[in-house]
PDB file of C-alpha atoms in Angstrom:
ATOM      1  CA  MET A   1       0.052   0.077   0.094  1.00  0.00           C
ATOM      2  CA  ASP A   2       1.520   3.406  -1.038  1.00  0.00           C
ATOM      3  CA  VAL A   3       1.544   6.458   1.250  1.00  0.00           C
ATOM      4  CA  LEU A   4      -1.294   8.215  -0.474  1.00  0.00           C
ATOM      5  CA  SER A   5      -3.554   5.135   0.235  1.00  0.00           C
ATOM      6  CA  ILE A   6      -2.511   5.168   3.722  1.00  0.00           C
ATOM      7  CA  ILE A   7      -3.385   8.731   4.149  1.00  0.00           C
ATOM      8  CA  GLY A   8      -6.774   8.238   2.442  1.00  0.00           C
ATOM      9  CA  TRP A   9      -7.629   5.283   4.686  1.00  0.00           C
ATOM     10  CA  GLY A  10      -6.381   7.201   7.679  1.00  0.00           C
ATOM     11  CA  GLY A  11      -8.674  10.083   6.974  1.00  0.00           C
ATOM     12  CA  SER A  12     -11.587   7.753   6.552  1.00  0.00           C
ATOM     13  CA  ALA A  13     -10.871   5.895   9.739  1.00  0.00           C
ATOM     14  CA  LEU A  14     -10.824   9.407  11.516  1.00  0.00           C
ATOM     15  CA  VAL A  15     -14.190  10.212  10.202  1.00  0.00           C
ATOM     16  CA  VAL A  16     -15.590   6.843  11.370  1.00  0.00           C
ATOM     17  CA  VAL A  17     -13.978   7.006  14.862  1.00  0.00           C
ATOM     18  CA  SER A  18     -15.394  10.631  15.330  1.00  0.00           C
ATOM     19  CA  LEU A  19     -18.949   9.313  14.868  1.00  0.00           C
ATOM     20  CA  LEU A  20     -18.378   6.815  17.915  1.00  0.00           C
ATOM     21  CA  GLN A  21     -17.544   9.689  20.238  1.00  0.00           C
ATOM     22  CA  THR A  22     -19.930  10.554  23.015  1.00  0.00           C
ATOM     23  CA  ARG A  23     -18.293  13.872  23.629  1.00  0.00           C
ATOM     24  CA  ILE A  24     -19.500  16.716  21.242  1.00  0.00           C
ATOM     25  CA  LEU A  25     -16.191  18.595  21.128  1.00  0.00           C
ATOM     26  CA  ARG A  26     -14.092  15.567  20.443  1.00  0.00           C
ATOM     27  CA  LEU A  27     -16.428  14.399  17.763  1.00  0.00           C
ATOM     28  CA  ARG A  28     -16.304  17.659  15.923  1.00  0.00           C
ATOM     29  CA  VAL A  29     -12.444  18.016  16.206  1.00  0.00           C
ATOM     30  CA  LEU A  30     -11.773  14.355  14.855  1.00  0.00           C
ATOM     31  CA  ASN A  31     -14.325  14.682  12.265  1.00  0.00           C
ATOM     32  CA  LEU A  32     -12.890  18.105  11.044  1.00  0.00           C
ATOM     33  CA  VAL A  33      -9.242  16.454  11.026  1.00  0.00           C
ATOM     34  CA  GLY A  34     -10.469  13.565   8.922  1.00  0.00           C
ATOM     35  CA  CYS A  35     -12.409  15.758   6.558  1.00  0.00           C
ATOM     36  CA  VAL A  36      -9.394  17.976   5.857  1.00  0.00           C
ATOM     37  CA  ILE A  37      -7.238  14.871   5.323  1.00  0.00           C
ATOM     38  CA  LEU A  38      -9.869  13.605   2.849  1.00  0.00           C
ATOM     39  CA  VAL A  39      -9.907  16.745   1.044  1.00  0.00           C
ATOM     40  CA  GLY A  40      -6.200  16.478   0.442  1.00  0.00           C
ATOM     41  CA  PHE A  41      -6.388  12.920  -0.590  1.00  0.00           C
ATOM     42  CA  ASN A  42      -9.227  13.383  -3.125  1.00  0.00           C
ATOM     43  CA  LEU A  43      -7.516  16.289  -4.630  1.00  0.00           C
ATOM     44  CA  ALA A  44      -4.397  14.238  -5.108  1.00  0.00           C
ATOM     45  CA  ILE A  45      -6.425  11.570  -7.010  1.00  0.00           C
ATOM     46  CA  GLY A  46      -8.764  13.866  -8.771  1.00  0.00           C
ATOM     47  CA  VAL A  47     -12.032  12.823  -7.154  1.00  0.00           C
ATOM     48  CA  TRP A  48     -13.863  16.204  -7.234  1.00  0.00           C
ATOM     49  CA  PRO A  49     -17.247  15.199  -5.815  1.00  0.00           C
ATOM     50  CA  MET A  50     -15.518  13.779  -2.600  1.00  0.00           C
ATOM     51  CA  VAL A  51     -13.442  17.005  -2.472  1.00  0.00           C
ATOM     52  CA  GLY A  52     -16.642  19.055  -2.428  1.00  0.00           C
ATOM     53  CA  MET A  53     -18.250  16.964   0.058  1.00  0.00           C
ATOM     54  CA  ASN A  54     -15.610  16.745   2.478  1.00  0.00           C
ATOM     55  CA  ALA A  55     -14.773  20.669   2.094  1.00  0.00           C
ATOM     56  CA  VAL A  56     -18.403  21.246   3.025  1.00  0.00           C
ATOM     57  CA  LEU A  57     -18.323  18.940   5.910  1.00  0.00           C
ATOM     58  CA  ALA A  58     -15.117  20.618   7.224  1.00  0.00           C
ATOM     59  CA  VAL A  59     -16.726  24.122   7.067  1.00  0.00           C
ATOM     60  CA  ILE A  60     -19.737  22.760   8.863  1.00  0.00           C
ATOM     61  CA  ASN A  61     -17.395  21.279  11.657  1.00  0.00           C
ATOM     62  CA  VAL A  62     -15.400  24.761  11.703  1.00  0.00           C
ATOM     63  CA  VAL A  63     -18.763  26.622  12.244  1.00  0.00           C
ATOM     64  CA  TYR A  64     -20.091  24.069  14.974  1.00  0.00           C
ATOM     65  CA  LEU A  65     -16.705  24.191  16.786  1.00  0.00           C
ATOM     66  CA  TRP A  66     -16.746  27.986  16.745  1.00  0.00           C
ATOM     67  CA  ARG A  67     -20.195  28.041  18.304  1.00  0.00           C
ATOM     68  CA  LEU A  68     -19.364  25.408  20.895  1.00  0.00           C
ATOM     69  CA  LEU A  69     -16.276  27.101  22.099  1.00  0.00           C
ATOM     70  CA  ARG A  70     -17.766  30.594  22.054  1.00  0.00           C
ATOM     71  CA  HIS A  71     -20.376  29.686  24.495  1.00  0.00           C
ATOM     72  CA  ARG A  72     -18.304  27.261  26.473  1.00  0.00           C
ATOM     73  CA  HIS A  73     -18.055  29.627  29.510  1.00  0.00           C
ATOM     74  CA  ASP A  74     -21.199  31.739  28.781  1.00  0.00           C
ATOM     75  CA  GLN A  75     -23.341  31.985  31.834  1.00  0.00           C
ATOM     76  CA  ALA A  76     -26.129  33.211  29.634  1.00  0.00           C
ATOM     77  CA  GLU A  77     -26.223  29.737  27.923  1.00  0.00           C
ATOM     78  CA  TYR A  78     -26.797  27.713  31.164  1.00  0.00           C
ATOM     79  CA  THR A  79     -29.424  27.796  33.988  1.00  0.00           C
ATOM     80  CA  VAL A  80     -28.763  26.414  37.395  1.00  0.00           C
ATOM     81  CA  LEU A  81     -31.816  24.829  39.251  1.00  0.00           C
ATOM     82  CA  GLN A  82     -32.076  24.103  42.776  1.00  0.00           C
ATOM     83  CA  LEU A  83     -34.081  20.966  43.642  1.00  0.00           C
ATOM     84  CA  ASN A  84     -35.116  19.157  46.655  1.00  0.00           C
ATOM     85  CA  ASP A  85     -32.963  16.331  47.440  1.00  0.00           C
ATOM     86  CA  THR A  86     -35.975  13.909  47.151  1.00  0.00           C
ATOM     87  CA  ASP A  87     -37.235  15.350  43.767  1.00  0.00           C
ATOM     88  CA  ALA A  88     -38.230  12.650  41.359  1.00  0.00           C
ATOM     89  CA  TYR A  89     -36.449  14.205  38.446  1.00  0.00           C
ATOM     90  CA  LEU A  90     -33.138  14.277  40.308  1.00  0.00           C
ATOM     91  CA  ASP A  91     -33.648  10.629  41.302  1.00  0.00           C
ATOM     92  CA  HIS A  92     -34.230   9.814  37.682  1.00  0.00           C
ATOM     93  CA  VAL A  93     -31.111  11.392  36.553  1.00  0.00           C
ATOM     94  CA  LEU A  94     -29.011   9.887  39.237  1.00  0.00           C
ATOM     95  CA  ALA A  95     -30.423   6.501  38.503  1.00  0.00           C
ATOM     96  CA  ARG A  96     -30.060   6.569  34.805  1.00  0.00           C
ATOM     97  CA  HIS A  97     -26.293   7.525  35.080  1.00  0.00           C
ATOM     98  CA  GLU A  98     -25.565   5.558  38.168  1.00  0.00           C
ATOM     99  CA  LYS A  99     -22.965   3.357  36.552  1.00  0.00           C
ATOM    100  CA  ASP A 100     -21.114   6.280  35.081  1.00  0.00           C
ATOM    101  CA  ILE A 101     -21.413   8.308  38.402  1.00  0.00           C
ATOM    102  CA  SER A 102     -19.871   5.280  40.414  1.00  0.00           C
ATOM    103  CA  ARG A 103     -17.084   4.904  37.921  1.00  0.00           C
ATOM    104  CA  PHE A 104     -15.831   8.486  38.553  1.00  0.00           C
ATOM    105  CA  ASN A 105     -17.045   8.861  42.119  1.00  0.00           C
ATOM    106  CA  PRO A 106     -16.422   5.598  43.917  1.00  0.00           C
ATOM    107  CA  GLY A 107     -18.114   5.494  47.227  1.00  0.00           C
ATOM    108  CA  PHE A 108     -20.834   8.132  46.341  1.00  0.00           C
ATOM    109  CA  THR A 109     -24.236   7.340  47.842  1.00  0.00           C
ATOM    110  CA  ALA A 110     -27.427   9.227  46.540  1.00  0.00           C
ATOM    111  CA  GLY A 111     -29.861  10.662  49.005  1.00  0.00           C
ATOM    112  CA  THR A 112     -27.334  12.138  51.460  1.00  0.00           C
ATOM    113  CA  SER A 113     -26.862  15.520  50.107  1.00  0.00           C
ATOM    114  CA  PRO A 114     -29.587  18.035  50.904  1.00  0.00           C
ATOM    115  CA  TYR A 115     -28.429  20.636  48.589  1.00  0.00           C
ATOM    116  CA  ALA A 116     -29.042  19.600  44.826  1.00  0.00           C
ATOM    117  CA  PHE A 117     -28.520  21.640  41.729  1.00  0.00           C
ATOM    118  CA  LEU A 118     -29.084  20.691  38.051  1.00  0.00           C
ATOM    119  CA  VAL A 119     -27.284  22.553  35.304  1.00  0.00           C
ATOM    120  CA  GLN A 120     -29.510  23.060  32.206  1.00  0.00           C
ATOM    121  CA  HIS A 121     -28.384  23.801  28.614  1.00  0.00           C
ATOM    122  CA  GLY A 122     -31.636  24.748  27.031  1.00  0.00           C
ATOM    123  CA  ASP A 123     -33.979  21.997  27.850  1.00  0.00           C
ATOM    124  CA  ARG A 124     -31.232  19.446  28.481  1.00  0.00           C
ATOM    125  CA  THR A 125     -29.892  18.564  31.823  1.00  0.00           C
ATOM    126  CA  VAL A 126     -25.960  18.530  31.415  1.00  0.00           C
ATOM    127  CA  GLY A 127     -24.620  18.348  35.007  1.00  0.00           C
ATOM    128  CA  VAL A 128     -25.548  17.673  38.641  1.00  0.00           C
ATOM    129  CA  VAL A 129     -23.956  19.179  41.847  1.00  0.00           C
ATOM    130  CA  LEU A 130     -24.798  17.786  45.166  1.00  0.00           C
ATOM    131  CA  ALA A 131     -23.651  19.159  48.495  1.00  0.00           C
ATOM    132  CA  HIS A 132     -24.023  19.071  52.285  1.00  0.00           C
ATOM    133  CA  ASP A 133     -23.527  21.280  55.069  1.00  0.00           C
ATOM    134  CA  ALA A 134     -19.950  20.742  56.573  1.00  0.00           C
ATOM    135  CA  GLY A 135     -20.247  23.026  59.336  1.00  0.00           C
ATOM    136  CA  SER A 136     -18.677  26.472  60.084  1.00  0.00           C
ATOM    137  CA  GLY A 137     -20.382  28.028  56.937  1.00  0.00           C
ATOM    138  CA  ARG A 138     -18.715  25.578  54.624  1.00  0.00           C
ATOM    139  CA  ALA A 139     -20.680  23.584  51.952  1.00  0.00           C
ATOM    140  CA  GLN A 140     -19.008  20.258  51.259  1.00  0.00           C
ATOM    141  CA  ILE A 141     -19.513  19.143  47.448  1.00  0.00           C
ATOM    142  CA  ASP A 142     -20.395  15.430  47.310  1.00  0.00           C
ATOM    143  CA  LEU A 143     -20.888  15.131  43.442  1.00  0.00           C
ATOM    144  CA  ASP A 144     -19.870  17.338  40.384  1.00  0.00           C
ATOM    145  CA  TYR A 145     -21.114  15.097  37.598  1.00  0.00           C
ATOM    146  CA  VAL A 146     -21.388  15.982  33.949  1.00  0.00           C
ATOM    147  CA  LEU A 147     -23.101  13.937  31.393  1.00  0.00           C
ATOM    148  CA  PRO A 148     -20.550  12.376  29.033  1.00  0.00           C
ATOM    149  CA  LYS A 149     -21.679  14.403  25.985  1.00  0.00           C
ATOM    150  CA  TYR A 150     -20.859  17.520  27.729  1.00  0.00           C
ATOM    151  CA  ARG A 151     -17.884  16.568  29.598  1.00  0.00           C
ATOM    152  CA  ASP A 152     -15.675  18.894  27.608  1.00  0.00           C
ATOM    153  CA  PHE A 153     -17.632  21.975  28.864  1.00  0.00           C
ATOM    154  CA  THR A 154     -17.288  21.509  32.622  1.00  0.00           C
ATOM    155  CA  PRO A 155     -20.788  22.809  33.200  1.00  0.00           C
ATOM    156  CA  GLY A 156     -20.572  22.483  36.854  1.00  0.00           C
ATOM    157  CA  GLU A 157     -18.644  25.786  36.941  1.00  0.00           C
ATOM    158  CA  PHE A 158     -21.931  27.690  36.628  1.00  0.00           C
ATOM    159  CA  VAL A 159     -23.098  26.391  39.952  1.00  0.00           C
ATOM    160  CA  TYR A 160     -19.796  27.847  41.724  1.00  0.00           C
ATOM    161  CA  ARG A 161     -19.950  31.039  39.688  1.00  0.00           C
ATOM    162  CA  ARG A 162     -23.513  31.673  41.019  1.00  0.00           C
ATOM    163  CA  SER A 163     -22.322  32.189  44.503  1.00  0.00           C
ATOM    164  CA  ASP A 164     -25.982  32.981  45.547  1.00  0.00           C
ATOM    165  CA  VAL A 165     -26.919  29.474  45.357  1.00  0.00           C
ATOM    166  CA  PHE A 166     -24.635  28.718  48.433  1.00  0.00           C
ATOM    167  CA  THR A 167     -24.676  32.206  50.046  1.00  0.00           C
ATOM    168  CA  ASP A 168     -28.612  32.151  50.110  1.00  0.00           C
ATOM    169  CA  HIS A 169     -28.096  29.017  52.568  1.00  0.00           C
ATOM    170  CA  GLY A 170     -25.591  30.810  54.793  1.00  0.00           C
ATOM    171  CA  PHE A 171     -22.446  29.329  53.283  1.00  0.00           C
ATOM    172  CA  HIS A 172     -19.390  31.356  52.803  1.00  0.00           C
ATOM    173  CA  GLN A 173     -16.984  28.757  51.468  1.00  0.00           C
ATOM    174  CA  VAL A 174     -17.303  25.656  49.263  1.00  0.00           C
ATOM    175  CA  LEU A 175     -15.102  22.608  49.736  1.00  0.00           C
ATOM    176  CA  ALA A 176     -14.015  20.636  46.644  1.00  0.00           C
ATOM    177  CA  PRO A 177     -14.861  16.861  46.788  1.00  0.00           C
ATOM    178  CA  PRO A 178     -11.749  15.023  47.960  1.00  0.00           C
ATOM    179  CA  ARG A 179     -11.549  13.055  44.567  1.00  0.00           C
ATOM    180  CA  MET A 180     -11.268  16.482  42.759  1.00  0.00           C
ATOM    181  CA  ARG A 181      -8.389  17.923  44.957  1.00  0.00           C
ATOM    182  CA  ASP A 182      -6.033  17.334  42.276  1.00  0.00           C
ATOM    183  CA  SER A 183      -8.039  18.686  39.580  1.00  0.00           C
ATOM    184  CA  LYS A 184      -6.363  22.036  39.585  1.00  0.00           C
ATOM    185  CA  PRO A 185      -6.730  23.431  36.090  1.00  0.00           C
ATOM    186  CA  TYR A 186     -10.451  23.198  36.500  1.00  0.00           C
ATOM    187  CA  LEU A 187     -10.905  24.196  40.219  1.00  0.00           C
ATOM    188  CA  THR A 188      -8.170  26.898  40.309  1.00  0.00           C
ATOM    189  CA  ASN A 189      -9.772  28.698  37.123  1.00  0.00           C
ATOM    190  CA  LEU A 190     -12.842  28.853  39.277  1.00  0.00           C
ATOM    191  CA  GLY A 191     -11.037  30.561  42.179  1.00  0.00           C
ATOM    192  CA  PHE A 192     -10.474  27.408  44.510  1.00  0.00           C
ATOM    193  CA  HIS A 193      -7.429  27.780  46.644  1.00  0.00           C
ATOM    194  CA  ARG A 194      -5.499  25.304  48.882  1.00  0.00           C
ATOM    195  CA  ASP A 195      -6.448  25.537  52.467  1.00  0.00           C
ATOM    196  CA  GLY A 196      -4.657  22.825  54.503  1.00  0.00           C
ATOM    197  CA  ASP A 197      -5.560  19.545  52.936  1.00  0.00           C
ATOM    198  CA  ASP A 198      -8.740  21.128  51.250  1.00  0.00           C
ATOM    199  CA  LEU A 199      -9.384  23.095  48.061  1.00  0.00           C
ATOM    200  CA  VAL A 200     -11.837  25.888  49.015  1.00  0.00           C
ATOM    201  CA  LEU A 201     -13.662  28.501  47.101  1.00  0.00           C
ATOM    202  CA  ASP A 202     -14.429  31.790  49.039  1.00  0.00           C
ATOM    203  CA  LEU A 203     -17.952  33.067  48.145  1.00  0.00           C
ATOM    204  CA  ARG A 204     -18.615  36.745  47.904  1.00  0.00           C
TER     205      ARG A 204
END
């Protein structure tokens, strides 16, 4: 097999792999790279309909990536809803994603967190944040879970940015979950800082 054929097969493989991704951002990036490779490959062998199709798909991917990244941290795009910890819809979300939640949050037990927040993107639930009172005006985060499709967008940040969802309950600090204490890029960008063995966010 010559180099050109390897490139063509490689581009096709990337397009196929992209369609198997659960994360939107990763899907678009891989699909874009595959389409660009296939544009070059089909240019080289003179298959113009395929050049046109892949060029159009590449442009579509660029547009969607621009939209996704533009609103990635836009608070106007997301809504934070507080629920009762016994809310039926919250129970449904936790039960439906129980296996994935357990995978990333070993030891987590549903029903022990009186403060529950859903992050909505339009009419879709994209994240769940659960917390309990740790005393001394501190809220301990028990769960910061993002649905796989939106995992590149860290929608949980909108709960922490809206400090009123905690201050309205008398909290002045938020404690990161123990398993997230090493998630420095995510947490430090939100204002969490080291306080002994804890990562804490001071609320305004």
